[in-house]
Every structure is written in structure tokens, then in C-alpha cells.
PDB file of C-alpha atoms in Angstrom:
ATOM      1  CA  GLU A  44       0.082  -6.416 -14.344  1.00 93.00           C
ATOM      2  CA  VAL A  45       1.014  -4.616 -11.280  1.00 96.00           C
ATOM      3  CA  GLN A  46       4.483  -5.237  -9.986  1.00 97.00           C
ATOM      4  CA  LEU A  47       6.232  -3.995  -6.775  1.00 98.00           C
ATOM      5  CA  VAL A  48       9.973  -4.322  -6.435  1.00 98.00           C
ATOM      6  CA  GLU A  49      11.625  -3.427  -3.013  1.00 98.00           C
ATOM      7  CA  SER A  50      15.322  -2.741  -2.716  1.00 98.00           C
ATOM      8  CA  GLY A  51      17.814  -1.070  -0.296  1.00 98.00           C
ATOM      9  CA  GLY A  52      17.787  -3.546   2.680  1.00 97.00           C
ATOM     10  CA  GLY A  53      20.905  -4.491   4.422  1.00 97.00           C
ATOM     11  CA  LEU A  54      22.834  -4.567   7.585  1.00 98.00           C
ATOM     12  CA  VAL A  55      22.838  -1.426   9.977  1.00 98.00           C
ATOM     13  CA  LYS A  56      23.876  -0.890  13.451  1.00 98.00           C
ATOM     14  CA  PRO A  57      21.430  -0.022  16.281  1.00 98.00           C
ATOM     15  CA  GLY A  58      20.686   3.706  16.164  1.00 98.00           C
ATOM     16  CA  GLY A  59      21.540   3.976  12.388  1.00 98.00           C
ATOM     17  CA  SER A  60      19.433   4.761   9.539  1.00 98.00           C
ATOM     18  CA  LEU A  61      18.279   3.215   6.291  1.00 98.00           C
ATOM     19  CA  ARG A  62      16.031   3.998   3.361  1.00 98.00           C
ATOM     20  CA  VAL A  63      14.249   1.175   1.505  1.00 98.00           C
ATOM     21  CA  SER A  64      12.381   1.737  -1.857  1.00 98.00           C
ATOM     22  CA  CYS A  65       9.596   0.184  -3.580  1.00 98.00           C
ATOM     23  CA  ALA A  66       9.539   0.666  -7.298  1.00 98.00           C
ATOM     24  CA  ALA A  67       6.030   0.202  -8.904  1.00 98.00           C
ATOM     25  CA  SER A  68       5.138  -0.632 -12.554  1.00 97.00           C
ATOM     26  CA  GLY A  69       1.567  -1.174 -13.957  1.00 96.00           C
ATOM     27  CA  ILE A  70       0.156   1.346 -11.474  1.00 96.00           C
ATOM     28  CA  THR A  71       0.776   5.176 -10.534  1.00 96.00           C
ATOM     29  CA  VAL A  72       1.865   5.159  -6.800  1.00 96.00           C
ATOM     30  CA  SER A  73       0.309   8.639  -6.286  1.00 95.00           C
ATOM     31  CA  ASN A  74      -3.067   7.283  -7.251  1.00 95.00           C
ATOM     32  CA  VAL A  75      -3.329   4.467  -4.682  1.00 95.00           C
ATOM     33  CA  TRP A  76      -2.908   4.080  -0.923  1.00 96.00           C
ATOM     34  CA  MET A  77       0.219   2.098  -0.210  1.00 96.00           C
ATOM     35  CA  THR A  78       1.339   0.317   2.801  1.00 97.00           C
ATOM     36  CA  TRP A  79       4.523  -1.108   4.436  1.00 98.00           C
ATOM     37  CA  VAL A  80       4.203  -4.470   6.268  1.00 98.00           C
ATOM     38  CA  ARG A  81       7.122  -6.198   7.953  1.00 98.00           C
ATOM     39  CA  GLN A  82       7.931  -9.690   8.923  1.00 98.00           C
ATOM     40  CA  ALA A  83      10.512 -10.455  11.558  1.00 97.00           C
ATOM     41  CA  PRO A  84      12.476 -13.809  10.822  1.00 95.00           C
ATOM     42  CA  GLY A  85      10.202 -16.899  11.499  1.00 92.00           C
ATOM     43  CA  LYS A  86       7.534 -14.597  12.768  1.00 94.00           C
ATOM     44  CA  GLY A  87       4.009 -13.091  11.555  1.00 95.00           C
ATOM     45  CA  LEU A  88       3.051  -9.950   9.770  1.00 97.00           C
ATOM     46  CA  GLU A  89       2.998  -6.421  11.177  1.00 97.00           C
ATOM     47  CA  TRP A  90       1.554  -3.333   9.770  1.00 97.00           C
ATOM     48  CA  VAL A  91       4.143  -0.565   9.661  1.00 97.00           C
ATOM     49  CA  GLY A  92       2.516   2.369   8.092  1.00 96.00           C
ATOM     50  CA  ARG A  93       0.661   3.755   5.011  1.00 95.00           C
ATOM     51  CA  ILE A  94       0.468   6.744   2.702  1.00 96.00           C
ATOM     52  CA  LYS A  95      -2.811   7.842   1.184  1.00 95.00           C
ATOM     53  CA  SER A  96      -3.222   8.676  -2.494  1.00 94.00           C
ATOM     54  CA  LYS A  97      -2.584  12.209  -3.540  1.00 94.00           C
ATOM     55  CA  SER A  98      -6.304  12.685  -4.122  1.00 93.00           C
ATOM     56  CA  ASP A  99      -6.986  11.819  -0.571  1.00 93.00           C
ATOM     57  CA  GLY A 100      -4.261  14.133   0.750  1.00 94.00           C
ATOM     58  CA  GLY A 101      -1.282  11.970   0.707  1.00 94.00           C
ATOM     59  CA  THR A 102      -1.162  11.855   4.636  1.00 95.00           C
ATOM     60  CA  THR A 103       0.804   9.176   6.398  1.00 96.00           C
ATOM     61  CA  HIS A 104      -0.045   6.951   9.266  1.00 95.00           C
ATOM     62  CA  TYR A 105       2.301   4.773  11.418  1.00 96.00           C
ATOM     63  CA  ALA A 106       2.175   1.850  13.850  1.00 96.00           C
ATOM     64  CA  ALA A 107       2.934   2.769  17.518  1.00 96.00           C
ATOM     65  CA  PRO A 108       6.336   0.971  17.488  1.00 97.00           C
ATOM     66  CA  VAL A 109       7.730   3.008  14.625  1.00 98.00           C
ATOM     67  CA  LYS A 110       5.965   6.299  14.944  1.00 97.00           C
ATOM     68  CA  GLY A 111       8.490   9.195  15.176  1.00 97.00           C
ATOM     69  CA  ARG A 112      11.303   6.935  13.763  1.00 98.00           C
ATOM     70  CA  PHE A 113       9.920   5.889  10.352  1.00 98.00           C
ATOM     71  CA  THR A 114       8.806   8.077   7.463  1.00 98.00           C
ATOM     72  CA  ILE A 115       6.939   6.980   4.407  1.00 98.00           C
ATOM     73  CA  SER A 116       7.097   9.288   1.208  1.00 97.00           C
ATOM     74  CA  ARG A 117       6.756   8.993  -2.571  1.00 97.00           C
ATOM     75  CA  GLU A 118       8.711  10.265  -5.566  1.00 96.00           C
ATOM     76  CA  ASP A 119       6.108  10.584  -8.392  1.00 94.00           C
ATOM     77  CA  SER A 120       8.638  11.072 -11.126  1.00 95.00           C
ATOM     78  CA  LYS A 121      10.151   7.575 -10.352  1.00 97.00           C
ATOM     79  CA  ASN A 122       6.830   6.029  -9.423  1.00 97.00           C
ATOM     80  CA  THR A 123       8.480   4.738  -6.237  1.00 98.00           C
ATOM     81  CA  LEU A 124       7.581   4.591  -2.695  1.00 98.00           C
ATOM     82  CA  TYR A 125      10.085   4.933   0.166  1.00 98.00           C
ATOM     83  CA  LEU A 126      10.287   3.988   3.860  1.00 98.00           C
ATOM     84  CA  GLN A 127      13.021   6.080   5.762  1.00 98.00           C
ATOM     85  CA  MET A 128      13.966   4.389   8.969  1.00 98.00           C
ATOM     86  CA  ASN A 129      15.914   6.179  11.600  1.00 98.00           C
ATOM     87  CA  SER A 130      17.060   5.330  15.154  1.00 98.00           C
ATOM     88  CA  LEU A 131      16.815   1.580  14.279  1.00 98.00           C
ATOM     89  CA  LYS A 132      16.577  -1.013  16.968  1.00 98.00           C
ATOM     90  CA  THR A 133      17.462  -4.724  16.849  1.00 98.00           C
ATOM     91  CA  GLU A 134      13.701  -5.311  16.977  1.00 97.00           C
ATOM     92  CA  ASP A 135      13.329  -3.687  13.613  1.00 98.00           C
ATOM     93  CA  THR A 136      15.003  -6.572  11.953  1.00 98.00           C
ATOM     94  CA  ALA A 137      12.663  -7.899   9.440  1.00 98.00           C
ATOM     95  CA  VAL A 138      11.768  -8.361   5.734  1.00 98.00           C
ATOM     96  CA  TYR A 139       9.941  -5.066   4.582  1.00 98.00           C
ATOM     97  CA  TYR A 140       7.114  -5.478   2.114  1.00 98.00           C
ATOM     98  CA  CYS A 141       5.370  -2.849   0.187  1.00 98.00           C
ATOM     99  CA  THR A 142       1.805  -3.371  -0.889  1.00 98.00           C
ATOM    100  CA  ILE A 143      -1.337  -1.733  -2.097  1.00 97.00           C
ATOM    101  CA  ASP A 144      -4.392  -1.171  -0.160  1.00 94.00           C
ATOM    102  CA  GLY A 145      -7.651  -2.850  -1.451  1.00 91.00           C
ATOM    103  CA  SER A 146     -10.679  -0.737  -2.059  1.00 84.00           C
ATOM    104  CA  SER A 147     -12.459  -1.406   1.164  1.00 85.00           C
ATOM    105  CA  GLY A 148     -14.079   2.099   1.387  1.00 81.00           C
ATOM    106  CA  THR A 149     -12.624   2.620   4.870  1.00 84.00           C
ATOM    107  CA  PHE A 150      -9.297   3.568   6.444  1.00 86.00           C
ATOM    108  CA  GLU A 151      -8.095  -0.002   6.704  1.00 90.00           C
ATOM    109  CA  ALA A 152      -8.110  -2.670   3.976  1.00 92.00           C
ATOM    110  CA  TRP A 153      -6.789  -5.883   2.698  1.00 96.00           C
ATOM    111  CA  PHE A 154      -3.351  -5.878   0.816  1.00 97.00           C
ATOM    112  CA  ASP A 155      -2.777  -6.778  -2.775  1.00 96.00           C
ATOM    113  CA  PRO A 156      -0.448  -7.266  -4.501  1.00 97.00           C
ATOM    114  CA  TRP A 157       2.882  -7.454  -2.424  1.00 98.00           C
ATOM    115  CA  GLY A 158       6.398  -7.052  -3.507  1.00 98.00           C
ATOM    116  CA  GLN A 159       9.064  -9.764  -2.827  1.00 98.00           C
ATOM    117  CA  GLY A 160      10.472  -7.812   0.052  1.00 98.00           C
ATOM    118  CA  THR A 161      13.768  -6.624   1.343  1.00 98.00           C
ATOM    119  CA  LEU A 162      15.592  -7.621   4.323  1.00 98.00           C
ATOM    120  CA  VAL A 163      16.708  -5.186   6.992  1.00 98.00           C
ATOM    121  CA  THR A 164      19.008  -6.489   9.714  1.00 98.00           C
ATOM    122  CA  VAL A 165      19.880  -4.301  12.723  1.00 98.00           C
ATOM    123  CA  SER A 166      22.813  -5.623  14.480  1.00 97.00           C
ATOM    124  CA  SER A 167      26.053  -4.471  16.134  1.00 95.00           C
TER     125      SER A 167
ATOM    126  CA  ASP B 214      -5.939  -3.386  18.996  1.00 94.00           C
ATOM    127  CA  ILE B 215      -7.925  -6.303  17.814  1.00 96.00           C
ATOM    128  CA  VAL B 216      -6.215  -9.603  18.440  1.00 97.00           C
ATOM    129  CA  MET B 217      -6.421 -12.324  15.810  1.00 98.00           C
ATOM    130  CA  THR B 218      -5.896 -15.942  17.037  1.00 98.00           C
ATOM    131  CA  GLN B 219      -5.544 -18.707  14.514  1.00 98.00           C
ATOM    132  CA  SER B 220      -5.864 -22.436  15.287  1.00 95.00           C
ATOM    133  CA  PRO B 221      -4.260 -24.756  14.829  1.00 97.00           C
ATOM    134  CA  ASP B 222      -0.626 -23.488  14.684  1.00 97.00           C
ATOM    135  CA  SER B 223       0.092 -26.325  12.261  1.00 97.00           C
ATOM    136  CA  LEU B 224      -1.969 -28.873  10.343  1.00 96.00           C
ATOM    137  CA  ALA B 225      -0.999 -32.008   8.371  1.00 97.00           C
ATOM    138  CA  VAL B 226      -3.402 -33.096   5.656  1.00 97.00           C
ATOM    139  CA  SER B 227      -3.111 -35.807   2.904  1.00 97.00           C
ATOM    140  CA  LEU B 228      -3.228 -34.757  -0.707  1.00 97.00           C
ATOM    141  CA  GLY B 229      -6.791 -34.434  -1.880  1.00 97.00           C
ATOM    142  CA  GLU B 230      -8.032 -34.274   1.547  1.00 97.00           C
ATOM    143  CA  ARG B 231      -9.829 -31.083   3.099  1.00 98.00           C
ATOM    144  CA  ALA B 232      -8.070 -28.680   5.297  1.00 98.00           C
ATOM    145  CA  THR B 233      -9.892 -26.401   7.814  1.00 98.00           C
ATOM    146  CA  LEU B 234      -8.230 -23.406   9.278  1.00 98.00           C
ATOM    147  CA  ASN B 235      -9.662 -21.322  11.937  1.00 98.00           C
ATOM    148  CA  CYS B 236      -9.326 -17.573  12.889  1.00 98.00           C
ATOM    149  CA  LYS B 237     -11.031 -15.914  15.857  1.00 98.00           C
ATOM    150  CA  SER B 238     -10.994 -12.006  16.593  1.00 98.00           C
ATOM    151  CA  SER B 239     -10.981 -10.553  19.892  1.00 98.00           C
ATOM    152  CA  GLN B 240     -14.029  -8.303  18.856  1.00 97.00           C
ATOM    153  CA  SER B 241     -16.657  -8.454  16.031  1.00 97.00           C
ATOM    154  CA  VAL B 242     -15.341  -7.437  12.706  1.00 96.00           C
ATOM    155  CA  LEU B 243     -18.836  -7.346  11.244  1.00 96.00           C
ATOM    156  CA  SER B 244     -19.932  -3.804  10.270  1.00 94.00           C
ATOM    157  CA  SER B 245     -23.636  -3.076  11.140  1.00 94.00           C
ATOM    158  CA  SER B 246     -23.709  -0.351   8.412  1.00 93.00           C
ATOM    159  CA  ASN B 247     -22.950  -2.542   5.522  1.00 92.00           C
ATOM    160  CA  ASN B 248     -23.156  -6.156   6.908  1.00 95.00           C
ATOM    161  CA  LYS B 249     -19.813  -6.976   5.744  1.00 96.00           C
ATOM    162  CA  ASN B 250     -17.056  -8.872   7.718  1.00 97.00           C
ATOM    163  CA  TYR B 251     -13.673  -6.995   7.500  1.00 97.00           C
ATOM    164  CA  LEU B 252     -11.660 -10.200   7.271  1.00 97.00           C
ATOM    165  CA  ALA B 253      -9.002 -11.301   4.784  1.00 98.00           C
ATOM    166  CA  TRP B 254      -6.924 -14.474   4.280  1.00 98.00           C
ATOM    167  CA  TYR B 255      -3.445 -14.740   2.832  1.00 98.00           C
ATOM    168  CA  GLN B 256      -1.148 -17.677   1.659  1.00 98.00           C
ATOM    169  CA  GLN B 257       2.551 -17.459   2.111  1.00 98.00           C
ATOM    170  CA  GLN B 258       4.395 -20.060   0.336  1.00 97.00           C
ATOM    171  CA  PRO B 259       8.020 -20.783   1.606  1.00 94.00           C
ATOM    172  CA  GLY B 260      10.334 -18.095   0.375  1.00 94.00           C
ATOM    173  CA  HIS B 261       7.550 -15.926  -0.997  1.00 97.00           C
ATOM    174  CA  PRO B 262       5.574 -12.897  -0.032  1.00 97.00           C
ATOM    175  CA  PRO B 263       1.974 -13.204   1.114  1.00 98.00           C
ATOM    176  CA  LYS B 264      -0.683 -13.727  -1.477  1.00 98.00           C
ATOM    177  CA  LEU B 265      -4.232 -12.419  -0.898  1.00 98.00           C
ATOM    178  CA  LEU B 266      -6.650 -15.298  -1.250  1.00 98.00           C
ATOM    179  CA  ILE B 267      -9.907 -13.960   0.369  1.00 98.00           C
ATOM    180  CA  TYR B 268     -11.437 -10.608   1.303  1.00 97.00           C
ATOM    181  CA  TRP B 269     -14.825  -9.620   2.894  1.00 97.00           C
ATOM    182  CA  ALA B 270     -14.467 -12.975   4.640  1.00 98.00           C
ATOM    183  CA  SER B 271     -15.653 -14.835   1.629  1.00 98.00           C
ATOM    184  CA  THR B 272     -14.874 -13.240  -1.682  1.00 98.00           C
ATOM    185  CA  ARG B 273     -12.120 -14.948  -3.486  1.00 98.00           C
ATOM    186  CA  ALA B 274      -9.381 -12.732  -5.040  1.00 97.00           C
ATOM    187  CA  SER B 275      -8.673 -12.660  -8.705  1.00 95.00           C
ATOM    188  CA  GLY B 276      -7.103 -15.869  -9.908  1.00 96.00           C
ATOM    189  CA  VAL B 277      -7.637 -17.820  -6.730  1.00 98.00           C
ATOM    190  CA  PRO B 278      -8.809 -21.448  -7.315  1.00 97.00           C
ATOM    191  CA  ASP B 279     -12.260 -22.306  -6.143  1.00 96.00           C
ATOM    192  CA  ARG B 280     -10.894 -24.953  -3.855  1.00 97.00           C
ATOM    193  CA  PHE B 281     -10.170 -22.086  -1.423  1.00 98.00           C
ATOM    194  CA  SER B 282     -13.305 -20.909   0.375  1.00 98.00           C
ATOM    195  CA  GLY B 283     -13.838 -18.470   3.425  1.00 98.00           C
ATOM    196  CA  SER B 284     -16.792 -18.396   5.699  1.00 98.00           C
ATOM    197  CA  GLY B 285     -17.809 -17.099   8.998  1.00 98.00           C
ATOM    198  CA  SER B 286     -19.107 -13.974  10.690  1.00 97.00           C
ATOM    199  CA  GLY B 287     -18.567 -11.660  13.721  1.00 97.00           C
ATOM    200  CA  THR B 288     -15.717 -13.120  15.495  1.00 98.00           C
ATOM    201  CA  ASP B 289     -15.183 -16.678  14.012  1.00 98.00           C
ATOM    202  CA  PHE B 290     -13.968 -17.427  10.626  1.00 98.00           C
ATOM    203  CA  THR B 291     -12.864 -20.478   8.643  1.00 98.00           C
ATOM    204  CA  LEU B 292     -10.648 -20.964   5.525  1.00 98.00           C
ATOM    205  CA  THR B 293     -11.294 -24.312   3.794  1.00 98.00           C
ATOM    206  CA  ILE B 294      -9.129 -25.934   1.173  1.00 98.00           C
ATOM    207  CA  SER B 295     -11.515 -28.544  -0.291  1.00 97.00           C
ATOM    208  CA  SER B 296      -8.885 -30.774  -1.816  1.00 96.00           C
ATOM    209  CA  LEU B 297      -5.359 -30.241  -0.797  1.00 97.00           C
ATOM    210  CA  ARG B 298      -2.654 -30.088  -3.539  1.00 97.00           C
ATOM    211  CA  ALA B 299       1.129 -30.104  -3.054  1.00 97.00           C
ATOM    212  CA  GLU B 300       1.409 -26.415  -3.957  1.00 97.00           C
ATOM    213  CA  ASP B 301      -0.909 -25.468  -1.142  1.00 97.00           C
ATOM    214  CA  VAL B 302       1.895 -26.174   1.415  1.00 97.00           C
ATOM    215  CA  ALA B 303       2.172 -22.638   3.004  1.00 98.00           C
ATOM    216  CA  VAL B 304       1.392 -20.614   6.080  1.00 98.00           C
ATOM    217  CA  TYR B 305      -1.929 -19.072   5.936  1.00 98.00           C
ATOM    218  CA  TYR B 306      -2.709 -15.731   7.828  1.00 98.00           C
ATOM    219  CA  CYS B 307      -6.104 -14.012   8.631  1.00 98.00           C
ATOM    220  CA  GLN B 308      -6.134 -10.258   8.906  1.00 98.00           C
ATOM    221  CA  GLN B 309      -8.781  -8.005  10.298  1.00 97.00           C
ATOM    222  CA  TYR B 310      -9.218  -4.469   8.673  1.00 96.00           C
ATOM    223  CA  TYR B 311     -12.143  -3.420  10.813  1.00 95.00           C
ATOM    224  CA  GLY B 312     -10.099  -1.730  13.570  1.00 92.00           C
ATOM    225  CA  THR B 313      -7.032   0.505  13.403  1.00 91.00           C
ATOM    226  CA  PRO B 314      -4.406  -0.688  13.084  1.00 94.00           C
ATOM    227  CA  SER B 315      -5.169  -3.629  10.865  1.00 96.00           C
ATOM    228  CA  THR B 316      -3.830  -6.814  12.598  1.00 97.00           C
ATOM    229  CA  PHE B 317      -2.821 -10.463  11.569  1.00 98.00           C
ATOM    230  CA  GLY B 318      -3.079 -13.822  13.120  1.00 98.00           C
ATOM    231  CA  GLN B 319      -0.060 -15.680  13.937  1.00 97.00           C
ATOM    232  CA  GLY B 320      -0.578 -18.014  11.117  1.00 98.00           C
ATOM    233  CA  THR B 321      -1.327 -21.711  10.482  1.00 98.00           C
ATOM    234  CA  LYS B 322       1.214 -23.852   8.713  1.00 98.00           C
ATOM    235  CA  VAL B 323      -0.271 -26.397   6.384  1.00 98.00           C
ATOM    236  CA  GLU B 324       1.768 -29.435   5.536  1.00 97.00           C
ATOM    237  CA  ILE B 325       1.403 -32.689   3.631  1.00 96.00           C
TER     238      ILE B 325
END
């Protein structure tokens, strides 16, 4: 069974930085495309960014609101995905979920499974 | 970006009755190359992460009960819960993965 467990969320001031993690079991993170999706309190779902599998080049792609501020990476030895968030804004406050891209055969896909999420609060 | 609009925003259904949820995309998500609709549905129960229910508009994900079904094509899609159970109380989201970036609808809340 594939399990994804996020950690590292917390309270950070505007302009600050935070790194959240997603530890995977039952799957090798370098072998799949993985995505971060966020959900602001009481709101809907927003795609944040993805990293391709190592065999597909390991490139990263980001949503416009976070491009240049957020960075997705992997640590293969720990089978863990990361989301480094810099220059945080109040509008980045959300639960951040990691998830795995489905095998759609195209750049975009459905997402399954999802971790339980980690809450990032940006406030002074 | 492709805009996904769900209706209604909320829906109250009696136990054992049918629930019908709608999702409309601002442009077609049907691929002419493979005749597939790039549309998924998710269920988010209170306090839980989203769970994939349906992909390719009508293919049930592994372990999803057959009371959940997806239909539609092009720009108009429906998720049907044939006989509502108490554990189906949740917010349901549609998602298109035809255009980049992938986008979600605002959700439909299903209550008893």
C-alpha cells in the first residue's frame, strides 16, 4: 500500500521561508511524477507544482502564483519529496498535500493517493 | 486556464436517494486523438484529504463502490451517487487534466 506522510508545516511570518516534507512508503519517489496541491482554509484545491520521475528527466513545473518562490525536490536516499517555500505571503496559507500523478500518458493527470496534508500558516 | 464550474454549491439528499452533481468546463476536455475525456472526480470527507473516485470521466478508481458513477463528455459532466449513504457526506470536486495547469471546480457539498 502506498502511503504519503507530510510534515514540517507551521506558522511563519510574511517574507519568511519554510520547507515541508512528504515521506513515501510503498513506492519509490524517483520513479513517479509527484505533485503538491494546496487548499486554503475553507476553500478549494489548487495545483502548486510537480516533479517528473528521474527517467523522465526529473524536471519541475510550477503554478504561476508560486513560480520563482517555491522549489520542489527529492531526496532519494530518504524516499522523500520536499517543497521549499520562500518569500511567503499571507495568501500562501493553506494545507499542503503531496500526491502522485496518475498514468494519463500526458503532462497533466489525476492524483492518487494523497497524503494527509500539513498546514502552513503565514501571518505576522 | 480552463475554468471548472460545479453545481449546485450544496445539495441535501435523503439516505438511499440519488444525488446528482454537475461539472462544466470552460472548454472541451475531450481529446480527439484518443476520444477520452480528461476529467476526474474526488471526494473529500470532513477533516480528510481528497480521495480519487473517477478518472477518464467514467472509470472508477480501485476500491470505489459502484454506487458512484461518472458520465458526460466535452464540457458537461455528472457524478451520480445512486443511493446515498451516511459516509458519502463530503465535498466533491471535479478536476480537468486536459489543459495546463490542471484545475479544479469549487466543490459541491453533499449533506443528508
